[in-house]
Short mmCIF file of C-alpha atoms and ligand atoms in Angstrom, two decimals:
data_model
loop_
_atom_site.label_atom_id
_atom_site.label_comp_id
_atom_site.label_asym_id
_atom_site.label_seq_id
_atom_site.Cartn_x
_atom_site.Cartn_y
_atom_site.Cartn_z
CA UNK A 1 -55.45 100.75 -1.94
CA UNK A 2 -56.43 100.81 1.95
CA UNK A 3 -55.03 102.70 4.59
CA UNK A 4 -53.36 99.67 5.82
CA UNK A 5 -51.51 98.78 3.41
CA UNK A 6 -50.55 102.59 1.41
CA UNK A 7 -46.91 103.52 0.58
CA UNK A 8 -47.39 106.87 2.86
CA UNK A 9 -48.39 105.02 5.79
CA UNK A 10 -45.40 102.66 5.87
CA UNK A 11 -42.96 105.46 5.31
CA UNK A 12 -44.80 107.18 8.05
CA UNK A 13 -44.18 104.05 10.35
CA UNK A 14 -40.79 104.18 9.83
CA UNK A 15 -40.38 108.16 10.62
CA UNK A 16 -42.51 107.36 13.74
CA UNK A 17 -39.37 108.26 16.69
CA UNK A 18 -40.75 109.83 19.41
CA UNK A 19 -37.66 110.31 21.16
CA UNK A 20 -36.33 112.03 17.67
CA UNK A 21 -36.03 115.88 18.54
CA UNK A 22 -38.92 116.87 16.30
CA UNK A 23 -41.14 114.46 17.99
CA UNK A 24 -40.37 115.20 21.09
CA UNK A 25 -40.94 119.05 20.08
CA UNK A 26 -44.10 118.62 18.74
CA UNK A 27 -45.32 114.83 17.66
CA UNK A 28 -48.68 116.12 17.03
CA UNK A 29 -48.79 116.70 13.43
CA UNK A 30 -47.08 113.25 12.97
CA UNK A 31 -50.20 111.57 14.88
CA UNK A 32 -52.82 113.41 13.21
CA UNK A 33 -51.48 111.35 9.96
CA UNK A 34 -51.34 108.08 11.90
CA UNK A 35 -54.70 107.86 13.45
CA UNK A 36 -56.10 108.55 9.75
CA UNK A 37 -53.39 106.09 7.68
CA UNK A 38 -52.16 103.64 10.46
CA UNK A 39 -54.32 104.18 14.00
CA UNK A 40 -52.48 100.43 14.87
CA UNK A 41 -49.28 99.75 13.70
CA UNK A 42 -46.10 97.84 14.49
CA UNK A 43 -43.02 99.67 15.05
CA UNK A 44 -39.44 97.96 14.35
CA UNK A 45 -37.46 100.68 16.02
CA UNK A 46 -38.96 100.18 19.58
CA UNK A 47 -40.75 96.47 18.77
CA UNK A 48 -43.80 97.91 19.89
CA UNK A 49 -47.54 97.80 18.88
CA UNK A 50 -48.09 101.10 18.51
CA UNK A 51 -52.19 102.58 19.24
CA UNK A 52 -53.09 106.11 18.40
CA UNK A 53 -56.99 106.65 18.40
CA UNK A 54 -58.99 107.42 21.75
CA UNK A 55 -62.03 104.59 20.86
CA UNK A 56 -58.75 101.94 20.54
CA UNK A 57 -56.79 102.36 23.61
CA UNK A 58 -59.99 102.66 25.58
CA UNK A 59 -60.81 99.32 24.26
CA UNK A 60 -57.08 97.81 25.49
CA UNK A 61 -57.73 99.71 28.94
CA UNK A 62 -61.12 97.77 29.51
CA UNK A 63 -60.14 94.41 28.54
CA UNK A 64 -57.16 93.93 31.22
CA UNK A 65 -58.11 89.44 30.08
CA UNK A 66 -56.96 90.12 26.65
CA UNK A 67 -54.29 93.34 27.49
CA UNK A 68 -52.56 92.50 30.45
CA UNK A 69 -50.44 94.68 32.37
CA UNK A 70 -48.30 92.15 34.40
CA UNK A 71 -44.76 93.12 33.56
CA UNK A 72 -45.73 95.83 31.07
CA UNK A 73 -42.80 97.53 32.21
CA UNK A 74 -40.29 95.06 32.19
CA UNK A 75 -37.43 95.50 30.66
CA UNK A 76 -37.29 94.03 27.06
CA UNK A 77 -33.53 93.10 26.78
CA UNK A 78 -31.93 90.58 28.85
CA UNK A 79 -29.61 92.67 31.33
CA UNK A 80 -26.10 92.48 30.69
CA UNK A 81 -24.29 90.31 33.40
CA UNK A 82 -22.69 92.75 35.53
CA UNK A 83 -26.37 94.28 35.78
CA UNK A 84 -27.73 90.88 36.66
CA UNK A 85 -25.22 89.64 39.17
CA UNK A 86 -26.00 93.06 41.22
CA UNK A 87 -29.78 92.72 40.57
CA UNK A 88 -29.44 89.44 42.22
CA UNK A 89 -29.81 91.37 45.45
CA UNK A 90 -33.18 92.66 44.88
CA UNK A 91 -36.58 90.81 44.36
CA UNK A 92 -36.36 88.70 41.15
CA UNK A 93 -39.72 90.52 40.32
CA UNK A 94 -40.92 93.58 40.83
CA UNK A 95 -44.33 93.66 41.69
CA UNK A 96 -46.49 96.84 41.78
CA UNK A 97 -50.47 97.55 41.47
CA UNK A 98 -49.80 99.74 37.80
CA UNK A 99 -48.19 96.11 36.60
CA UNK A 100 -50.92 93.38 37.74
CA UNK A 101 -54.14 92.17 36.70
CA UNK A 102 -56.99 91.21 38.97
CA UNK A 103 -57.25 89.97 41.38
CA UNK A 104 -54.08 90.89 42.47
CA UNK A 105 -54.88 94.43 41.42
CA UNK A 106 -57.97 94.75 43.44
CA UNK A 107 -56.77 93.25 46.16
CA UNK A 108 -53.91 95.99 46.50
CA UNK A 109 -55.70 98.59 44.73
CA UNK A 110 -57.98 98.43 48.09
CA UNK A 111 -55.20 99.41 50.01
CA UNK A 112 -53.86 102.27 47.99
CA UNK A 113 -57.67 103.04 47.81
CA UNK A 114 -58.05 104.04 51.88
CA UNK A 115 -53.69 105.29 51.76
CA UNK A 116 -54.77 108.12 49.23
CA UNK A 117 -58.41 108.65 50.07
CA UNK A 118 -60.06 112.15 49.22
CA UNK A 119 -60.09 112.83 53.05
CA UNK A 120 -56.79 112.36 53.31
CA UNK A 121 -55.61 114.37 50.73
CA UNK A 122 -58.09 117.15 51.07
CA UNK A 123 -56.82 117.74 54.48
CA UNK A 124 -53.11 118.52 53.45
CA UNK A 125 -54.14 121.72 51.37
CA UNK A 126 -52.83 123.21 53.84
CA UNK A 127 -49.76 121.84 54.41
CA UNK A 128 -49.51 121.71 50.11
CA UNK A 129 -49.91 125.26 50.15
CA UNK A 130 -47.53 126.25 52.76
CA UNK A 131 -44.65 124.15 51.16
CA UNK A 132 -45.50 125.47 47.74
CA UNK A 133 -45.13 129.44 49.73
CA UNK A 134 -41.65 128.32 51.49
CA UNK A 135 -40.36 127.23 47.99
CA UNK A 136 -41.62 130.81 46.36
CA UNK A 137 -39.91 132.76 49.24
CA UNK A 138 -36.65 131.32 48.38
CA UNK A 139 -36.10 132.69 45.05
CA UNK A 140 -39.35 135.91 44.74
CA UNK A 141 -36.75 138.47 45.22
CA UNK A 142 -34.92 137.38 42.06
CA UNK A 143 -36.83 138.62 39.48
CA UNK A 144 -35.93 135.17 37.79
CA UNK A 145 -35.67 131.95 37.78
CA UNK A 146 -35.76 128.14 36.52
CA UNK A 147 -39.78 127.19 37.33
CA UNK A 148 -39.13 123.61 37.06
CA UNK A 149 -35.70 123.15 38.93
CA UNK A 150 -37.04 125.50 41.58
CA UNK A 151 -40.55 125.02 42.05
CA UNK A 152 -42.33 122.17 39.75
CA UNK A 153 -39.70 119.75 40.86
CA UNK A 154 -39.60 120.28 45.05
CA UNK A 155 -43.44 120.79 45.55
CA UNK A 156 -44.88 117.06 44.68
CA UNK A 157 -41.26 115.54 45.76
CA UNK A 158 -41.82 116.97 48.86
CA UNK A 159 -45.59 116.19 49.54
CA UNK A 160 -44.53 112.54 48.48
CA UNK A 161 -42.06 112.28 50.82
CA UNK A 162 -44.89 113.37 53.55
CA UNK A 163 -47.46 111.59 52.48
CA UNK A 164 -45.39 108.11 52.24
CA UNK A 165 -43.27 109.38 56.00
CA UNK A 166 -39.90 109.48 55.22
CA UNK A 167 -37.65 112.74 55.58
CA UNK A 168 -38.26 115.35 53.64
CA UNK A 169 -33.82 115.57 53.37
CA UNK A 170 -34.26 111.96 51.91
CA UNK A 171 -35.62 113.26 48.74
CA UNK A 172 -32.71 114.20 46.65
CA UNK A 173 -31.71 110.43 47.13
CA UNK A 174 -35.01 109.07 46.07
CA UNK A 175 -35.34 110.81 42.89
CA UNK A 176 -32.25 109.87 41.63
CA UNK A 177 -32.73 105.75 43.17
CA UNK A 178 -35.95 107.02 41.14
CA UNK A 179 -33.89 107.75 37.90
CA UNK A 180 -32.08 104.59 38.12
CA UNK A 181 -35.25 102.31 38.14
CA UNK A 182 -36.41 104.34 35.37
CA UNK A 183 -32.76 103.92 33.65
CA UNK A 184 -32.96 100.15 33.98
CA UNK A 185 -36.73 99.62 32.11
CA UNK A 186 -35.03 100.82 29.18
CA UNK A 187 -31.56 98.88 29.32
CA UNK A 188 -30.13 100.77 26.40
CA UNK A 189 -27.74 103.37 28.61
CA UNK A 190 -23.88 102.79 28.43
CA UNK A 191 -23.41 99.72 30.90
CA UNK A 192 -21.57 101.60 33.28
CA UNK A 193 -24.45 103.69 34.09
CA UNK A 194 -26.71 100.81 33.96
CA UNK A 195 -24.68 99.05 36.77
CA UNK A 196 -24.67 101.80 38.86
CA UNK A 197 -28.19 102.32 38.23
CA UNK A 198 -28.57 98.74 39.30
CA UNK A 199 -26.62 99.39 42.32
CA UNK A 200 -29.14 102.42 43.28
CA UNK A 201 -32.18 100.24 42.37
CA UNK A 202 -31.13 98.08 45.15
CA UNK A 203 -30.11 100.68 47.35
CA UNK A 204 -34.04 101.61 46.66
CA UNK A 205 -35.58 98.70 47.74
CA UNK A 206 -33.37 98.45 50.84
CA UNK A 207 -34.48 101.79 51.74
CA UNK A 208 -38.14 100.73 51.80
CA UNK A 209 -37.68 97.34 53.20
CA UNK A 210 -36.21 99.05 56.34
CA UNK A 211 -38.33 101.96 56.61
CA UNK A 212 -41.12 99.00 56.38
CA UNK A 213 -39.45 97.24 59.13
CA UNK A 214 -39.82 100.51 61.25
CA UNK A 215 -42.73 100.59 60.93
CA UNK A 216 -44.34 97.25 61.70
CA UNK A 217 -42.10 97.86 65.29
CA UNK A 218 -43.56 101.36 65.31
CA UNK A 219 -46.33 102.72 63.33
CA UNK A 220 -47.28 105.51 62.41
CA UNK A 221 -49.61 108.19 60.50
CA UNK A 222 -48.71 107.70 57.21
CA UNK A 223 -48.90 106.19 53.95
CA UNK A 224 -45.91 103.58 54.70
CA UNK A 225 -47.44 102.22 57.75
CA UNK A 226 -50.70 101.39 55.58
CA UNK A 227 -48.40 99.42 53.30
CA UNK A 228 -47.04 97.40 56.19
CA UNK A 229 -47.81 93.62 55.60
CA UNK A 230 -49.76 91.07 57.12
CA UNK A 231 -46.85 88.97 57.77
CA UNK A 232 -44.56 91.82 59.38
CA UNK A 233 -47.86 92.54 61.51
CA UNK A 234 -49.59 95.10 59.44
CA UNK A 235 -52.83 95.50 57.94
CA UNK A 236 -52.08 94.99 54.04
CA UNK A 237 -53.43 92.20 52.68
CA UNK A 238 -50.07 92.13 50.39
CA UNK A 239 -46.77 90.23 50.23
CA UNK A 240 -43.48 92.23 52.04
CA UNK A 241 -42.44 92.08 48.12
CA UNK A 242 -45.57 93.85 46.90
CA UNK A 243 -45.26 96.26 49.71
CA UNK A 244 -41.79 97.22 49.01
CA UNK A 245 -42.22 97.28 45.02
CA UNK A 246 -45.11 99.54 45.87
CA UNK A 247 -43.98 101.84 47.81
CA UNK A 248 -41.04 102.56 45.51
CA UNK A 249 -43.67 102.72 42.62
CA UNK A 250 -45.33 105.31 44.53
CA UNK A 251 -42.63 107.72 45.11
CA UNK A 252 -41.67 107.26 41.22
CA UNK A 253 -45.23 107.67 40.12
CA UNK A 254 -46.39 110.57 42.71
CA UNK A 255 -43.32 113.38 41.85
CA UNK A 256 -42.15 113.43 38.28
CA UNK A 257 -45.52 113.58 36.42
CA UNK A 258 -46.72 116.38 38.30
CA UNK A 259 -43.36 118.19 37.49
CA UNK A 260 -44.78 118.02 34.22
CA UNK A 261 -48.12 119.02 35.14
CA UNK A 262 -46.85 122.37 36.46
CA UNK A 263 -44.03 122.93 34.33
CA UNK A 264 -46.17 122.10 30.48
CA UNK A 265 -49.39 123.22 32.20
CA UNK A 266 -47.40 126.75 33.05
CA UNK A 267 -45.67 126.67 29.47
CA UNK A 268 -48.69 126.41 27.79
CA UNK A 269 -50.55 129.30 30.01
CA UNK A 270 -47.86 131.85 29.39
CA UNK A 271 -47.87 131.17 25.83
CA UNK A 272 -51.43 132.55 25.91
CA UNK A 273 -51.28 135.51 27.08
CA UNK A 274 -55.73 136.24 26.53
CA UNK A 275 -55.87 133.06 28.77
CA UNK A 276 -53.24 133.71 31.20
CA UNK A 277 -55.10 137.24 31.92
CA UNK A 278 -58.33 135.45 32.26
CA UNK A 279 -56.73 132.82 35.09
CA UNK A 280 -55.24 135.47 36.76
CA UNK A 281 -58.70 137.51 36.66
CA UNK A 282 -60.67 134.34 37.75
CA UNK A 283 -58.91 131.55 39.59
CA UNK A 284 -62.25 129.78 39.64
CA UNK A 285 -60.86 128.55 36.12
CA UNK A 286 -58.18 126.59 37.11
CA UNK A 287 -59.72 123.46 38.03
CA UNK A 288 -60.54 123.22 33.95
CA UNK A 289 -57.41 124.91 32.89
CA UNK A 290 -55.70 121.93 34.47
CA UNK A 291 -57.61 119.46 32.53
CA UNK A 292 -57.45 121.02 29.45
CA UNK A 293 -53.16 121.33 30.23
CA UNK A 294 -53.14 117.84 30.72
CA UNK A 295 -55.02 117.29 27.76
CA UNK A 296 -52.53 118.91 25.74
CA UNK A 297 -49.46 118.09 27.27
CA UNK A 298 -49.60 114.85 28.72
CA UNK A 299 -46.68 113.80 31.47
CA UNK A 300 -47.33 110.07 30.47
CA UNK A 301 -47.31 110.27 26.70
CA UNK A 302 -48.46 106.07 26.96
CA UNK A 303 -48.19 103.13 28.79
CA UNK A 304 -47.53 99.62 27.64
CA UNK A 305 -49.88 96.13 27.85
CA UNK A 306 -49.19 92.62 27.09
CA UNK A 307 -51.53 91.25 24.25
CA UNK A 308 -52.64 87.58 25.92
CA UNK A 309 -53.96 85.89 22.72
CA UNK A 310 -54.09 86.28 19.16
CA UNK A 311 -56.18 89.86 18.40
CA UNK A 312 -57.89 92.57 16.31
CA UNK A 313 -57.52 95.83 17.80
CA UNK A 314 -58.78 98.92 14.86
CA UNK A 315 -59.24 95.97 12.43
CA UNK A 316 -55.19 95.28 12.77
CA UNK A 317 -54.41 91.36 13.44
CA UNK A 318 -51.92 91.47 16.72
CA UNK A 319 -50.36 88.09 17.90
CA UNK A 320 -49.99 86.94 21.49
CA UNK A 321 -47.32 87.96 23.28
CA UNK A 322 -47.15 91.47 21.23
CA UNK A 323 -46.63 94.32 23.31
CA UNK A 324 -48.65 97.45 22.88
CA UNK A 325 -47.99 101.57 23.68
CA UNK A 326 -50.96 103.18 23.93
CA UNK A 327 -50.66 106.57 23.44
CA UNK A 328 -52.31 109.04 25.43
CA UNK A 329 -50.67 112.02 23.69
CA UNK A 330 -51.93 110.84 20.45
CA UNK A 331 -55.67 110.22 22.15
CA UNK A 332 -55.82 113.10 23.16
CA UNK A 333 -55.28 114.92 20.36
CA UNK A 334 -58.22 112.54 18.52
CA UNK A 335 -60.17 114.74 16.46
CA UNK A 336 -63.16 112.76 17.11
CA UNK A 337 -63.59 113.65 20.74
CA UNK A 338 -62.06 117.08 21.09
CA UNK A 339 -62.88 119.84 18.21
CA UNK A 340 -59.70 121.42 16.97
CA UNK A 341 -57.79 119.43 19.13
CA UNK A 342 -54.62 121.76 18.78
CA UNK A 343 -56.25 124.81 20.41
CA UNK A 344 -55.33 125.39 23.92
CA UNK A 345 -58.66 126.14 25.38
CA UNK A 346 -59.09 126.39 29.30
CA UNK A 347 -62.44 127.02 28.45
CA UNK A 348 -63.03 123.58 26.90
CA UNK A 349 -66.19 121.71 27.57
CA UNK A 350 -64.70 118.01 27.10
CA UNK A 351 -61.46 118.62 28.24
CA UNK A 352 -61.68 115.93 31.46
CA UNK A 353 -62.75 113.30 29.01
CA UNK A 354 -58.57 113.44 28.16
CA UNK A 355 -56.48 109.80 28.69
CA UNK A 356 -53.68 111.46 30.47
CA UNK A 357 -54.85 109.82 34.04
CA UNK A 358 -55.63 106.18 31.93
CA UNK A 359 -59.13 105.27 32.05
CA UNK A 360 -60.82 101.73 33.97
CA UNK A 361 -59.40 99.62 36.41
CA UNK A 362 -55.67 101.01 36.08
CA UNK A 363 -57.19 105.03 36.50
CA UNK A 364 -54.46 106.65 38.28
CA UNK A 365 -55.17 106.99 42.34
CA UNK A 366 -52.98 109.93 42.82
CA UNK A 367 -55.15 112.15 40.48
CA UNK A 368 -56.89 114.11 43.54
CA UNK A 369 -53.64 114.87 44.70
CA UNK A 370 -52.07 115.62 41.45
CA UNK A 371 -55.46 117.69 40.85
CA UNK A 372 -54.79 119.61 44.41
CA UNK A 373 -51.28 120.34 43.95
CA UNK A 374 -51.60 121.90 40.22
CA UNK A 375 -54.21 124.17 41.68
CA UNK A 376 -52.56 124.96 44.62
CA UNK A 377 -49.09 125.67 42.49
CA UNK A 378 -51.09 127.50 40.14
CA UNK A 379 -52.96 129.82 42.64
CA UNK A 380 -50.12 130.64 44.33
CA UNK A 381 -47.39 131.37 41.26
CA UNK A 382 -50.26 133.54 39.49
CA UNK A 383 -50.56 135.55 42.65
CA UNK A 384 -47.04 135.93 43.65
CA UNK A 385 -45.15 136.32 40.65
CA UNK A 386 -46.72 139.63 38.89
CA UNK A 387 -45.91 140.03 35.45
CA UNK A 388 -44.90 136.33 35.29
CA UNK A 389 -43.18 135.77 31.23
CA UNK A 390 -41.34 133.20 29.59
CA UNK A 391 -38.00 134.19 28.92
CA UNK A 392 -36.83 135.04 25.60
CA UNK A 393 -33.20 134.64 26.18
CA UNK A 394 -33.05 131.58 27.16
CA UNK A 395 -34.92 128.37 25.98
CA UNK A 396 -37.24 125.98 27.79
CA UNK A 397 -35.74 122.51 27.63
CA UNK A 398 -38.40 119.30 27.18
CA UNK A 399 -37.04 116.13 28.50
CA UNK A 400 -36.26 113.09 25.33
CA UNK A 401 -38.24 109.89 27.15
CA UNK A 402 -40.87 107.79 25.04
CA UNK A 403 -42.71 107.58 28.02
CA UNK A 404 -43.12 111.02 29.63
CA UNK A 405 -43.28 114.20 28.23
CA UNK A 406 -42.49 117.65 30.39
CA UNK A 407 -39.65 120.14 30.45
CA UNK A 408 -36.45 119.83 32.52
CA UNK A 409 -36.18 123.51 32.43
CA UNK A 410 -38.56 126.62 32.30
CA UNK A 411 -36.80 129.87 32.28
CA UNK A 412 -39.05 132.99 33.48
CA UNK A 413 -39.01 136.05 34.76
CA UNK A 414 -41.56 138.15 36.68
CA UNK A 415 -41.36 141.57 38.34
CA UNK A 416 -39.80 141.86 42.06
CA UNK A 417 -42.44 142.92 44.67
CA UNK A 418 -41.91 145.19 46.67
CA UNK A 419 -41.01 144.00 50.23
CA UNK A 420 -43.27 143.72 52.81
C1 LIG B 1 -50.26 114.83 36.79
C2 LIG B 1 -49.85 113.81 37.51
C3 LIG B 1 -50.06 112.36 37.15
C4 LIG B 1 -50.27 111.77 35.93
C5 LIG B 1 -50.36 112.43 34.58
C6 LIG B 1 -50.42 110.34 36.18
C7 LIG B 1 -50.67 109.41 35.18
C8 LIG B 1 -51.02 108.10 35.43
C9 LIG B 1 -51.47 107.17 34.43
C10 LIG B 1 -51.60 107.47 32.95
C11 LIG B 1 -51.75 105.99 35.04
C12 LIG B 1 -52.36 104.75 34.40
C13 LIG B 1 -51.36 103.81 33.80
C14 LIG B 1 -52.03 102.68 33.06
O1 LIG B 1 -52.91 102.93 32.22
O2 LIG B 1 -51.66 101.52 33.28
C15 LIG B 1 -51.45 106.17 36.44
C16 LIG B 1 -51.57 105.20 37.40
C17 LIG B 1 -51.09 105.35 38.69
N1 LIG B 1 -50.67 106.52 39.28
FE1 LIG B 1 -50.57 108.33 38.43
N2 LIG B 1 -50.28 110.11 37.51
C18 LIG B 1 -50.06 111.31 38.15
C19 LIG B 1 -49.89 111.50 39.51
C20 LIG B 1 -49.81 110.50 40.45
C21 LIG B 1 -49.57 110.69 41.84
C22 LIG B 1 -49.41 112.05 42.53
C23 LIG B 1 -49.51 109.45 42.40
C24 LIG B 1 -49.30 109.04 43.84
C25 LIG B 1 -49.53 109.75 44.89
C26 LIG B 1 -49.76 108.48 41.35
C27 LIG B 1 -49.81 107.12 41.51
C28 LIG B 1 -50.27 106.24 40.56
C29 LIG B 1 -50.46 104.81 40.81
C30 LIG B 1 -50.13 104.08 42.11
C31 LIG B 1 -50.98 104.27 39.63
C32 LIG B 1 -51.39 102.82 39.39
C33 LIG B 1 -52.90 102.70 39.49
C34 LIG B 1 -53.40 101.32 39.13
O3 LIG B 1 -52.72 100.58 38.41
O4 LIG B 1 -54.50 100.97 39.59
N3 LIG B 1 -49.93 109.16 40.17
N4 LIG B 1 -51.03 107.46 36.65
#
């Protein structure tokens, strides 16, 4: 009997949840099974294509002719009619770099290419590391505290909203227009929420459109301004659709997943306490730690492609149209390419050969900043917190998505300094 077709494997197909508790917990054992018994399989629950070794979904993230990422994140159902009457009011597409193919792709990619360029985020360590000390003062004399809510969550919302140009008192209202795009990929919330999600999703793009208009009357130095079209007098070679659609992609993209970087990469550190000493001792290592965190706790646990013709991906037969989640948690994990792939090791040779930034054309163009605001988060917390711990009394909370993975809360506690 083959691997395809074994008893096991289906049952195993059919426990495969990874919004079920245990899976969001800890999926890894689960995975370890699949890429032996099923590395490609369908899934009924989510009607996804489902790819779990590191040689297969680098194979779907080189061929973007045959895996296509144009409306990868559409939403499957058709939106209830309340949803879609109010949804009438924004584009009838939305239209972002992470979602097209070339050339569209590298047309806009070449703008997002000279908007987050490694001179322009190299010269706001400063103003990174400054925000990430305000945010510290606030709550150092407390002896306690929620990392995630307090810390994990303001720092890269914050930087966004400079980077992009828009006030830094908008941000509350972003992440949760934020939340409601997110809400409305899904469309399996309650439909009350979903219309007032579709309500904010508008609200969203009107926010952008206008700040957009601003601009083209009055630019400025900042990420927005280099997203100003062509036809509203700019420089992007891009439609006032893309540029919108973009620019709310952006905020989305450039917050939440370095919450998770933090918050998972921090989790995992104080769980070992040999390599938390060893940090702490030699800050020099955090560059690698970081890798290796987002090696083993991935903020995007996959990402989704359209299959364009009739396929073999890990000798599985896939037919047009399918659509596929490649899983970068479960690559990660792939024996194959990183020895005992369950040991947190900040030490690790390969860990920056990890799939949690995607890999060819679609390789995400925030990294260096997500890359300079872990270290700069980590460098500071490790200094100013002595005696940082995980609390006992009160559990870290991960959050239940099938896309990202990261904690909503991180208790801790550290020892008060004395006052300068
Ligand atoms: C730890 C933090 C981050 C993680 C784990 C992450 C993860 C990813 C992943 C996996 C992709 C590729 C998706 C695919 O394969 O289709 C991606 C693309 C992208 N990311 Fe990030 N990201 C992070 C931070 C950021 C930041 C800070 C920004 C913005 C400042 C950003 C903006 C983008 C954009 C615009 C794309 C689309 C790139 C393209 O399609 O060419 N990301 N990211």
């Amino acid at each position: 009997m083959t691997a395809q077709n074994s008893r096991s494997g289906d049952e195993l197909v059919a426990a495969f949840n990874p919004m079920a508790p245990d899976q969001v917990e800890n999926p890894f054992p689960m995975y370890v099974r699949l890429r032996q018994e099923r590395p490609v399989f369908y899934s009924a629950m989510f009607d996804l294509w489902v790819v779990t070794r590191y040689d297969d979904i680098s194979e779907v993230e080189k061929d973007t002719a045959r895996f296509s990422s144009v409306g990868a994140l559409d939403a499957r159902a058709e939106p209830h009619p309340e949803v879609r009457n109010i949804l009438k009011q924004a584009y009838p597409k939305f239209v972002s770099l992470v979602q097209s193919d070339p050339p569209d792709h590298t047309r806009i990619r070449a703008v997002f290419g000279r908007a987050l360029s490694p001179q322009r985020i190299a010269a706001m360590e400063p103003s990174i590391r400054a925000t990430a000390n305000g945010l510290i003062d606030g709550f150092v004399q407390d002896g306690f505290g929620d990392l995630v809510q307090q810390f994990a969550f303001a720092l890269p919302g914050f930087i966004i909203c400079d980077l992009l140009g828009v006030p830094r008192a908008d941000m509350q209202q972003l992440k949760g227009w934020s939340d409601d795009k997110t809400l409305l990929m899904s469309a399996t919330a309650p439909i009350e929420q979903q219309v007032e999600s579709a309500h904010g999703f508008v609200a969203m793009e009107r926010y952008f459109k206008e700040k957009l208009q601003e601009r083209s009357k009055k630019p400025r130095e900042d990420l927005l301004t280099l997203l100003v079209p062509q036809s509203m007098g700019g420089t992007a070679p891009m439609s006032e659709q893309e540029a919108v659609c973009n620019a709310m992609d952006l905020f989305s993209a450039g917050h939440e997943t370095t919450t998770s970087l933090i918050g998972g990469g921090m989790w995992l550190l104080l769980n070992s306490p040999e390599q938390l000493e060893a940090v702490k001792a030699d800050p020099s290592l955090i560059p690698n730690a970081l890798e290796e965190m987002l090696r083993k706790e991935p903020p995007v646990r996959g990402f989704f492609r359209q299959v364009t013709e009739d396929t073999t991906l890990g000798g599985v037969s896939i037919p047009k149209g399918a659509r596929l989640f490649i899983m970068y948690e479960s690559g990660n994990h792939d024996e194959t390419q990183f020895p005992d792939p369950d040991r947190f090791d900040i030490r690790r040779a390969e860990a920056k050969k990890h799939l949690a930034f995607g890999k060819g054309i679609h390789f995400c163009v925030g990294a260096p900043l997500a890359r300079l605001e872990g270290r700069i988060a980590f460098e500071q917390l490790l200094t100013r917190l002595p005696n940082l711990r995980l609390r006992e009394d009160e559990p870290a909370v991960r959050r239940p998505y099938l896309m990202l993975r990261g904690f909503d809360h991180l208790p801790v506690a550290w020892d008060v300094p004395a006052k300068k």
